[in-house]
Amino acid sequence: MVKKIGILGAGKLGMVLGQLASRAGYQVYIAGSGSPEKIALTVEVLLPSAKALTAKEVIEKTDTLILALPLGKYQTLSAEQLAGKLVIDAMNYWWEVDGQRPELTDVSSSSSELVQNYLKKSIVVKAFNHMGYHNLYDEAKSKGQKKRKAIAIVGNNKDAVQKVAAIVDDFGFDPLDGGNLSQGIRMEPGSPVFGANLGYDELRTALASFETTKRGIEAKSAGNLAMK
Amino acid sequence: MIKPEELVFGLDSFGDIPQDENGKSFTQAEAIRQVVKEAKMADELGIDVIALGEHHRADYAISSPDTVLAAIASITKKITLATGVTVLSSDDPVRVYERFATLEAISRGRAEAVLGRGSFTESFPLFGYDLQNYDVLFEEKLNLYSKLLEEKPVTWEGTTRAALKDADVFPKTDNGKIATRIAVGGSPESVVRTARYGFPLTLAIIGGSPERFNAYIELYKKAAAKFEQPAYPIAVHSHGVIADTDEEAIELGWNHIRASFVRIGQDRGWTPMSREQYEGEVQNGSFYVGSPETVAKRIARMIKTLGIGRFELVYGAGGLSANARERTIELYATKIIPKVRELLSEG
Ligand SMILES: NC(=O)c1ccc[n+]([C@@H]2O[C@H](COP(=O)([O-])OP(=O)(O)OC[C@H]3O[C@@H](n4cnc5c(N)ncnc54)[C@H](OP(=O)(O)O)[C@@H]3O)[C@@H](O)[C@H]2O)c1
């Protein structure tokens, strides 16, 4: 059976993840914020084997979806439609796009926990957020190739983390289980892994070194860094 | 494929603050005068385009590129006077038209407006715009600007500025149209929009493999065909530094281009670029750093891969010394450009 994946957000990141998915043989369904017509041409050229649909249709077609929209807009997603789905959160707080949103950077929770809190009936797993889109495109290497880069994955549901690990592997990266969703704070902008493009061992070290950063120390004292 | 002799070569600056021989930074005013001097040099050396980018930050001196270009116009003969970019979203299209039409007059037809959304956001609060309207601002203003380009009275209505009714805007140009391009980063939607309005496209490729942009070029062409607009030769703009040897250039690039990327990236939460990442950019990515021989080969390869018609080297990033900047310009003009043409005519 053909593996399927849905992508919400047809911008820089969504397109690249769609390309990696197509290359790995997935049937990709993708949506922007509006009508499929708006992204049809882009999808036709950049992602020829994918289907451009509305967000609702994409959600209906697939059980696994990637969120590649601005984090500041997560509440425009429909929690009802996404109920029961495995949702891969690739979003980051980006002040230039999202404006000043203190709640999105508060050290007492990772941004993915806020997303999980909103998508109450979905299983949220964070992945693909800590590498720039052109690096994701350039660094993806098929299984068995040397010097692959690694992508960290965090989530509370271990089966879901396993599934996402297989997707990360299919897309061209070594998956690294980084713990529970709260640990996602180690992967956010400003952390040592963000944009570092590392292999598995180095990524593990860099995730740990978050604890020595200013934000890491703050998160720790907020009680949010206990490793499982 | 564009004929090698018809390729256009440019130099781009944001007005970075250079250092003198003793490592002392220029003042911002001195930095602007340095760019004027370099543009004169570039004109005399036969470089086709000088493009100046608008920024509103301490690390760049140029916030009014068209004013600097007007100064350059009066001391140069042939070079095209472009911006790179004019941040249209936080500007007024009528003013933009007026300024470029004026530059067009002063320079006898050498002005080129290169419009974009810019890669920074300082201009939004500065001029009272809400970043949340980023898309609408650009779309509406481009719409108005493209009407103004016809140089006939304009009637226009939108949400981002006052409406115009039969407004005639001056000065009129001798050629009847200001040359205009749109510069984009990585957003596919911007590529489609550029084609929809029928403008030439500049791709700002500041990192990663240039090959990745083949799909964007394809998108531009397909979109142009769909909207029944012409598809013009593509321009690419990327960073670089050229010195007599690869070693020297690589160190300069590390100390300056990389340093400026690190500084800018920090505000956005990126980890500082590692040596491995930097060398990746130099070898296969989008930093054109090295001796003339090395850089000519890389530029030729990129031009061939993407089939573009114009290349602009962003020089002088990150406090590179005035001497090293001038050396880059000289080597680019006298060694690299002829060599790239030669390599490409060999096929
Ligand atoms: N760029 C990167 O290198 C990178 C890397 C890792 C993670 N990220 C994260 O990925 C996310 C997207 O970034 P980007 O750079 O790709 O931004 P982008 O180019 O601006 O694209 C955002 C996309 O999301 C769409 N969108 C907005 N609301 C939506 C909704 N409710 N449902 C479906 N789609 C919606 C937008 O559609 P419209 O255009 O129609 O509004 C647009 O297609 C951000 O959270 C970012 O932090 C980015």
XYZ file of C-alpha atoms and ligand atoms in Angstrom:
623
model
C 0.000 0.000 0.000
C 1.196 3.484 -0.830
C 2.129 5.505 2.218
C 0.258 8.760 2.511
C 1.061 12.008 4.208
C -0.766 15.286 4.535
C 0.933 18.669 4.772
C -0.793 21.772 6.097
C 1.117 24.810 4.873
C 2.379 25.096 1.317
C 5.187 27.560 1.903
C 8.926 27.112 2.057
C 8.968 24.274 4.557
C 5.796 22.528 3.410
C 7.036 22.350 -0.167
C 10.420 20.941 0.787
C 8.944 18.322 3.124
C 6.519 17.455 0.347
C 9.435 16.979 -2.029
C 11.219 14.707 0.440
C 8.027 12.716 0.959
C 7.387 12.335 -2.774
C 10.947 11.238 -3.313
C 10.438 8.602 -0.628
C 7.377 7.305 -2.473
C 4.647 8.843 -0.354
C 1.438 10.125 -1.826
C 1.399 13.737 -0.650
C -1.714 15.818 0.000
C -1.043 19.485 0.638
C -3.012 22.605 1.539
C -2.326 26.290 2.112
C -4.603 28.549 4.104
C -7.003 29.081 1.234
C -8.352 27.374 -1.838
C -6.335 24.717 -3.658
C -6.375 26.888 -6.803
C -4.104 29.364 -5.055
C -1.318 26.799 -4.739
C -2.170 24.629 -7.755
C 0.510 25.971 -10.062
C 3.223 25.862 -7.416
C 2.321 22.318 -6.508
C 2.157 21.281 -10.152
C 5.730 22.458 -10.719
C 7.444 21.862 -7.387
C 5.541 18.788 -6.276
C 4.110 17.221 -9.427
C 2.971 13.972 -7.844
C 1.157 15.640 -4.939
C -2.470 16.660 -4.720
C -3.381 20.220 -3.762
C -6.600 20.211 -1.737
C -8.294 22.235 0.974
C -6.980 21.714 4.510
C -10.173 19.859 5.381
C -9.765 17.469 2.478
C -6.110 16.868 3.268
C -7.063 15.941 6.810
C -9.763 13.591 5.563
C -7.353 11.832 3.209
C -4.619 11.041 5.702
C -4.001 9.857 9.231
C -0.599 11.503 9.482
C -0.165 15.217 8.909
C 2.673 17.690 9.101
C 1.997 21.191 10.381
C 4.063 23.596 8.272
C 2.179 26.822 8.857
C 3.254 29.825 10.941
C 3.074 28.858 14.622
C 1.206 32.075 15.365
C -1.650 30.685 13.280
C -2.019 27.290 14.962
C -5.388 28.264 16.335
C -6.721 28.623 12.792
C -6.466 24.820 12.540
C -9.578 22.846 13.271
C -9.082 20.692 16.365
C -12.265 18.816 15.471
C -11.063 17.865 12.010
C -7.691 16.807 13.358
C -9.139 14.625 16.112
C -7.601 11.154 16.164
C -4.777 12.079 13.783
C -1.039 11.832 14.214
C 0.154 15.405 13.870
C 3.808 16.214 13.269
C 4.511 19.717 14.497
C 7.334 21.329 12.503
C 6.476 24.859 13.588
C 8.593 27.415 15.385
C 7.911 30.730 16.988
C 9.322 33.287 14.559
C 8.898 36.801 15.889
C 9.321 38.388 12.492
C 6.266 36.526 11.224
C 4.271 35.867 14.363
C 4.758 39.228 16.072
C 5.321 39.546 19.806
C 3.646 36.489 21.344
C 5.172 35.945 24.804
C 3.017 32.873 25.440
C 4.768 31.125 22.534
C 8.213 31.461 24.091
C 7.340 31.012 27.738
C 9.816 28.566 29.270
C 7.133 26.817 31.275
C 6.095 24.812 28.226
C 7.429 23.913 24.828
C 5.525 25.375 21.893
C 4.490 21.859 20.864
C 2.773 21.408 24.210
C 0.644 24.446 23.422
C -0.220 22.877 20.092
C -1.072 19.573 21.806
C -3.155 21.463 24.292
C -5.131 23.020 21.483
C -5.361 19.814 19.415
C -6.647 17.898 22.393
C -7.830 14.849 20.492
C -4.765 14.506 18.258
C -1.401 12.950 18.992
C 1.220 15.646 18.566
C 4.841 14.775 17.856
C 7.465 17.414 17.158
C 9.974 16.909 14.327
C 11.580 18.637 11.346
C 11.562 22.039 13.035
C 15.250 22.479 13.799
C 16.764 22.486 10.313
C 16.319 25.275 7.751
C 14.274 24.343 4.706
C 17.093 24.547 2.219
C 19.251 22.385 4.463
C 16.457 19.847 4.756
C 16.455 19.713 0.975
C 20.219 19.586 0.536
C 21.075 17.300 3.466
C 18.522 14.539 2.941
C 20.317 11.272 2.178
C 18.788 7.925 1.443
C 19.087 5.069 3.937
C 22.463 3.489 4.320
C 24.367 6.524 3.031
C 27.236 7.761 5.160
C 27.265 10.997 7.139
C 23.542 11.367 7.363
C 22.222 14.217 9.458
C 19.826 13.553 12.304
C 16.416 14.973 13.175
C 15.178 14.993 16.758
C 11.684 13.757 17.541
C 9.774 14.300 20.762
C 6.370 13.062 21.793
C 4.467 11.524 24.650
C 3.043 8.610 22.708
C 5.870 6.213 21.994
C 4.076 4.380 19.174
C 3.566 7.698 17.458
C 7.214 8.621 17.967
C 8.136 5.304 16.337
C 5.954 6.075 13.364
C 7.454 9.523 12.979
C 10.937 8.003 13.291
C 10.160 5.839 10.257
C 9.025 8.945 8.364
C 12.164 10.870 9.322
C 14.209 7.913 8.103
C 12.226 7.725 4.845
C 12.718 11.444 4.274
C 16.501 11.094 4.540
C 17.567 11.606 8.137
C 18.568 9.556 11.157
C 15.778 9.808 13.719
C 16.702 10.651 17.303
C 14.148 10.102 20.053
C 14.487 13.184 22.237
C 11.939 12.249 24.914
C 8.569 13.685 25.830
C 6.865 16.621 24.190
C 8.063 18.913 26.983
C 11.618 18.264 25.767
C 10.705 20.023 22.533
C 11.962 23.185 24.178
C 15.464 21.859 23.514
C 14.779 22.092 19.769
C 13.300 25.578 19.605
C 14.942 28.649 18.011
C 17.927 29.829 20.036
C 18.810 26.345 21.248
C 22.160 24.739 20.340
C 20.554 22.314 17.857
C 18.640 24.975 15.957
C 20.138 25.214 12.483
C 23.209 23.221 13.479
C 22.687 20.329 10.989
C 24.319 17.578 13.017
C 24.789 13.834 12.834
C 23.165 11.555 15.402
C 25.836 11.621 18.128
C 26.497 15.324 17.862
C 22.782 16.043 17.903
C 22.410 14.073 21.110
C 25.222 16.072 22.712
C 23.767 19.354 21.488
C 20.307 18.518 22.868
C 21.873 17.832 26.248
C 23.906 21.043 26.162
C 20.678 23.065 26.067
C 20.690 22.761 29.864
C 23.775 24.974 30.066
C 22.231 27.796 28.026
C 20.430 30.753 29.553
C 17.057 29.531 28.347
C 17.898 26.002 29.422
C 18.618 27.171 32.942
C 15.360 29.113 33.008
C 13.419 26.112 31.724
C 15.041 23.924 34.326
C 14.097 26.188 37.167
C 10.552 26.280 35.762
C 10.620 22.516 36.242
C 10.308 21.790 32.568
C 13.486 19.914 31.767
C 13.328 16.692 33.718
C 14.377 14.020 31.248
C 12.071 11.049 31.317
C 20.901 29.516 -22.622
C 21.941 33.163 -22.863
C 24.988 33.817 -25.021
C 28.064 34.248 -22.815
C 28.760 37.714 -24.220
C 25.229 38.808 -23.312
C 25.419 37.802 -19.673
C 24.990 40.670 -17.260
C 27.248 40.978 -14.210
C 26.562 43.105 -11.210
C 27.783 44.027 -7.758
C 25.459 44.375 -4.795
C 25.988 46.188 -1.533
C 23.836 46.912 1.497
C 26.282 49.551 2.686
C 28.098 47.318 5.170
C 30.483 49.189 7.400
C 34.046 48.596 6.177
C 37.179 48.743 8.287
C 40.382 50.615 7.537
C 43.871 49.024 7.513
C 44.013 49.213 11.309
C 40.726 47.441 11.830
C 38.891 50.632 12.738
C 35.309 50.797 11.477
C 34.246 53.508 9.067
C 31.468 55.801 10.175
C 28.167 55.202 8.407
C 28.705 58.359 6.372
C 32.144 57.108 5.319
C 30.633 53.744 4.454
C 28.214 55.427 2.059
C 31.016 57.382 0.407
C 32.980 54.155 0.058
C 30.104 52.618 -1.912
C 29.980 55.674 -4.183
C 33.710 55.294 -4.800
C 33.340 51.563 -5.483
C 30.481 52.124 -7.897
C 32.645 54.543 -9.873
C 35.377 51.941 -9.924
C 32.907 49.280 -11.072
C 31.710 51.539 -13.896
C 35.247 52.210 -15.055
C 36.043 48.492 -14.941
C 33.029 47.733 -17.132
C 30.750 46.012 -14.598
C 27.155 46.178 -15.827
C 25.138 46.790 -12.666
C 25.511 48.229 -9.190
C 22.622 47.316 -6.900
C 22.149 48.836 -3.445
C 19.849 47.356 -0.843
C 17.648 49.259 1.582
C 18.116 48.417 5.269
C 17.315 50.115 8.506
C 19.870 48.619 10.877
C 23.140 49.672 12.451
C 25.205 47.192 10.467
C 24.207 48.704 7.121
C 24.586 52.363 6.168
C 22.228 52.468 3.203
C 18.625 53.197 4.055
C 18.006 55.422 1.018
C 19.579 53.539 -1.864
C 18.121 55.735 -4.587
C 19.769 58.817 -3.067
C 23.143 57.058 -3.133
C 22.434 55.934 -6.695
C 21.713 59.532 -7.696
C 25.194 60.494 -6.499
C 26.646 57.554 -8.391
C 24.693 58.533 -11.508
C 26.483 61.842 -11.715
C 29.989 60.324 -11.729
C 29.435 57.212 -13.874
C 28.653 56.625 -17.529
C 27.321 53.195 -18.322
C 26.580 51.193 -15.222
C 22.949 50.324 -14.453
C 21.827 51.860 -11.159
C 19.694 49.358 -9.355
C 18.381 48.779 -5.874
C 18.483 45.393 -4.222
C 15.929 45.709 -2.835
C 13.592 48.611 -2.340
C 11.230 47.375 0.353
C 7.968 48.144 -1.410
C 5.744 46.785 1.377
C 6.745 49.595 3.728
C 7.154 52.273 1.072
C 4.705 54.308 -0.927
C 4.427 53.232 -4.570
C 3.878 56.813 -5.718
C 7.064 57.925 -3.985
C 8.900 54.905 -5.332
C 7.823 55.811 -8.851
C 8.827 59.454 -8.334
C 12.237 58.618 -6.942
C 13.106 56.149 -9.669
C 11.770 58.387 -12.411
C 14.020 61.125 -11.027
C 16.991 58.760 -10.947
C 16.129 57.735 -14.480
C 16.312 61.398 -15.539
C 19.592 62.120 -13.762
C 21.243 58.963 -15.108
C 19.858 59.226 -18.643
C 17.960 55.987 -18.482
C 20.094 53.825 -16.217
C 17.713 53.417 -13.288
C 16.336 50.034 -12.290
C 13.901 49.495 -9.460
C 14.334 46.119 -7.803
C 11.398 45.610 -5.506
C 10.938 43.051 -2.797
C 9.608 42.328 0.619
C 13.137 42.460 2.030
C 14.647 39.929 4.366
C 14.389 42.146 7.438
C 11.433 43.621 9.189
C 12.750 46.847 10.793
C 11.057 49.029 8.213
C 7.578 47.954 9.297
C 7.404 49.510 12.760
C 9.585 52.381 11.558
C 7.050 53.492 8.965
C 3.999 52.414 10.882
C 3.067 49.201 9.117
C 1.863 46.012 10.696
C 3.965 43.002 9.836
C 0.855 40.871 10.000
C -0.224 42.546 6.735
C 3.024 41.635 5.033
C 1.332 39.920 2.091
C -1.466 42.385 1.471
C 0.962 45.293 1.680
C 3.205 43.868 -0.985
C 0.435 42.680 -3.264
C -1.497 45.947 -3.206
C 1.520 48.146 -3.546
C 2.888 46.143 -6.430
C -0.473 46.434 -8.075
C -0.424 50.224 -7.770
C 3.228 50.499 -8.744
C 2.673 48.480 -11.899
C -0.132 50.859 -12.889
C 2.069 53.887 -12.220
C 4.704 52.406 -14.511
C 2.406 53.032 -17.461
C 2.979 56.768 -16.837
C -0.668 57.617 -17.397
C -3.192 58.988 -14.890
C -4.016 56.296 -12.356
C -7.224 55.422 -10.578
C -6.683 52.976 -7.773
C -8.253 51.853 -4.556
C -6.989 49.562 -1.843
C -6.681 49.068 1.887
C -3.069 50.046 2.427
C -2.982 53.679 1.283
C -5.247 56.473 0.140
C -7.144 55.897 -3.091
C -6.108 57.717 -6.254
C -8.452 59.200 -8.795
C -7.003 60.093 -12.182
C -3.781 60.947 -10.428
C -0.996 61.932 -12.753
C 2.427 61.388 -11.312
C 5.676 63.092 -12.352
C 8.332 63.230 -13.714
C 7.629 61.253 -16.846
C 10.616 59.333 -18.182
C 12.192 59.691 -21.626
C 12.004 55.952 -22.284
C 8.415 55.652 -21.140
C 9.095 52.996 -18.529
C 11.287 52.455 -15.517
C 13.097 49.128 -15.674
C 11.750 47.061 -12.778
C 12.426 43.621 -11.365
C 11.176 41.700 -8.366
C 13.616 39.973 -6.042
C 12.466 36.965 -4.055
C 13.935 34.622 -1.459
C 12.440 31.188 -1.025
C 8.727 31.794 -1.319
C 7.117 30.039 -4.292
C 4.151 32.368 -4.047
C 6.381 35.391 -4.696
C 7.749 33.711 -7.803
C 4.247 33.220 -9.173
C 3.303 36.810 -8.349
C 6.346 38.147 -10.207
C 5.307 36.233 -13.304
C 1.703 37.312 -12.912
C 2.728 40.991 -13.043
C 5.108 40.319 -15.917
C 8.302 41.431 -14.191
C 11.767 39.916 -14.470
C 12.792 37.824 -11.485
C 15.857 38.037 -9.248
C 16.530 35.099 -6.946
C 18.378 35.955 -3.763
C 20.256 32.727 -3.089
C 21.978 33.200 0.205
C 22.574 29.591 1.145
C 22.393 26.015 -0.011
C 22.862 24.475 -3.406
C 21.827 26.672 -6.315
C 20.392 23.609 -8.104
C 17.473 23.722 -5.705
C 16.289 26.862 -7.512
C 15.840 25.127 -10.862
C 12.322 24.263 -9.790
C 11.630 27.925 -8.962
C 12.846 28.986 -12.388
C 10.593 26.382 -13.937
C 7.770 27.741 -11.817
C 8.453 31.294 -13.040
C 8.366 30.171 -16.662
C 5.216 28.087 -16.276
C 3.479 30.877 -14.392
C 4.482 33.429 -17.030
C 3.065 31.177 -19.741
C -0.142 30.701 -17.790
C -0.644 34.435 -17.255
C 0.450 35.164 -20.825
C 3.317 37.288 -19.649
C 6.881 37.283 -20.950
C 9.436 35.212 -19.016
C 12.621 37.254 -18.791
C 16.123 35.957 -18.132
C 16.582 35.262 -14.426
C 19.081 37.047 -12.194
C 20.772 35.475 -9.178
C 22.285 37.365 -6.276
C 24.719 35.635 -3.885
C 27.469 36.553 -1.447
C 31.169 36.304 -2.127
C 34.678 37.542 -1.587
C 37.578 37.216 -3.997
C 41.267 37.392 -3.153
C 44.501 36.388 -4.842
C 44.512 32.930 -3.291
C 41.783 30.541 -2.152
C 43.247 30.451 1.376
C 43.142 34.213 1.755
C 39.594 34.475 0.437
C 38.360 31.611 2.605
C 39.693 33.301 5.741
C 38.195 36.640 4.720
C 34.858 34.972 4.064
C 34.955 33.214 7.419
C 35.833 36.405 9.297
C 33.333 38.589 7.498
C 30.555 36.893 5.494
C 30.183 34.139 8.061
C 30.408 36.692 10.888
C 27.585 38.746 9.451
C 25.448 35.622 8.969
C 26.097 34.657 12.585
C 25.139 38.098 13.850
C 21.923 38.237 11.832
C 21.074 34.597 12.552
C 21.395 35.086 16.285
C 18.413 37.427 16.348
C 16.390 34.662 14.738
C 17.643 31.891 16.987
C 20.037 30.135 14.602
C 23.085 28.432 15.980
C 26.297 30.041 14.640
C 27.357 28.598 11.286
C 29.988 25.909 11.843
C 33.209 25.578 9.872
C 31.719 22.542 8.163
C 28.616 24.461 7.132
C 30.720 27.388 5.946
C 32.984 25.189 3.863
C 29.932 23.469 2.415
C 28.671 26.850 1.243
C 32.063 27.694 -0.251
C 32.468 24.376 -2.052
C 28.973 23.512 -3.241
C 26.647 26.096 -1.822
C 26.049 29.756 -2.390
C 29.141 31.575 -1.149
C 31.408 32.547 -4.047
C 34.637 32.672 -2.122
C 38.127 32.019 -3.464
C 40.726 32.978 -6.026
C 39.510 34.296 -9.392
C 40.101 30.882 -10.945
C 38.001 29.052 -8.338
C 35.184 31.555 -8.220
C 34.968 31.861 -12.018
C 34.492 28.106 -12.266
C 31.797 28.078 -9.618
C 29.913 31.009 -11.113
C 30.122 29.482 -14.590
C 28.808 26.190 -13.291
C 25.925 27.845 -11.478
C 24.998 29.951 -14.529
C 25.015 26.851 -16.666
C 23.006 24.772 -14.188
C 20.314 27.392 -13.786
C 20.441 28.907 -17.263
C 20.316 32.438 -15.881
C 21.086 35.716 -17.637
C 22.501 37.795 -14.850
C 24.656 37.311 -11.782
C 25.133 39.800 -8.977
C 27.868 39.339 -6.416
C 27.044 40.682 -2.977
C 30.420 41.964 -1.817
C 31.791 43.419 1.388
C 29.582 41.713 3.971
C 30.470 41.877 7.621
C 32.988 44.698 7.941
C 35.370 43.524 5.231
C 38.145 46.109 4.875
C 37.869 48.738 2.169
C 41.032 47.362 0.583
C 39.684 43.829 0.428
C 36.389 45.101 -0.979
C 38.146 47.014 -3.724
C 40.322 44.009 -4.479
C 37.216 41.853 -4.819
C 35.727 44.324 -7.282
C 38.909 44.562 -9.304
C 39.370 40.782 -9.550
C 35.705 40.268 -10.321
C 35.852 42.731 -13.204
C 39.247 41.967 -14.660
C 39.604 38.233 -14.051
C 36.336 36.561 -13.185
C 33.844 38.052 -15.620
C 36.030 37.414 -18.694
C 36.855 33.943 -17.400
C 33.214 33.030 -16.802
C 32.348 34.098 -20.353
C 35.275 32.068 -21.659
C 34.310 28.954 -19.674
C 30.734 29.195 -20.846
C 31.621 29.650 -24.488
C 33.713 26.494 -24.283
C 30.448 24.806 -23.316
N 11.469 28.102 6.638
C 12.193 27.227 7.319
O 13.384 27.052 7.052
C 11.570 26.423 8.423
C 12.293 25.354 8.967
C 11.722 24.620 10.012
C 10.474 24.983 10.493
N 9.792 26.049 9.948
C 8.463 26.375 10.468
O 7.524 25.953 9.508
C 6.405 26.816 9.487
C 6.196 27.354 8.094
O 7.316 28.134 7.734
P 7.597 28.578 6.246
O 8.921 29.202 6.252
O 7.317 27.474 5.336
O 6.476 29.723 6.081
P 5.767 30.241 4.751
O 6.664 30.056 3.597
O 5.240 31.578 5.084
O 4.523 29.235 4.570
C 3.472 29.140 5.476
C 2.342 28.386 4.817
O 1.321 28.106 5.786
C 0.064 28.351 5.184
N -1.007 28.459 6.179
C -1.319 29.472 7.024
N -2.366 29.148 7.786
C -2.750 27.890 7.413
C -3.786 27.004 7.821
N -4.636 27.323 8.802
N -3.882 25.800 7.204
C -3.029 25.450 6.231
N -2.015 26.254 5.819
C -1.898 27.455 6.398
C 0.314 29.571 4.360
O -0.690 29.757 3.416
P -1.078 31.225 2.868
O 0.080 31.696 2.082
O -2.272 30.919 2.046
O -1.343 32.046 4.093
C 1.648 29.178 3.712
O 1.434 28.298 2.634
C 6.676 27.896 10.520
O 6.078 27.550 11.732
C 8.178 27.849 10.653
O 8.631 28.296 11.910
C 10.315 26.752 8.917
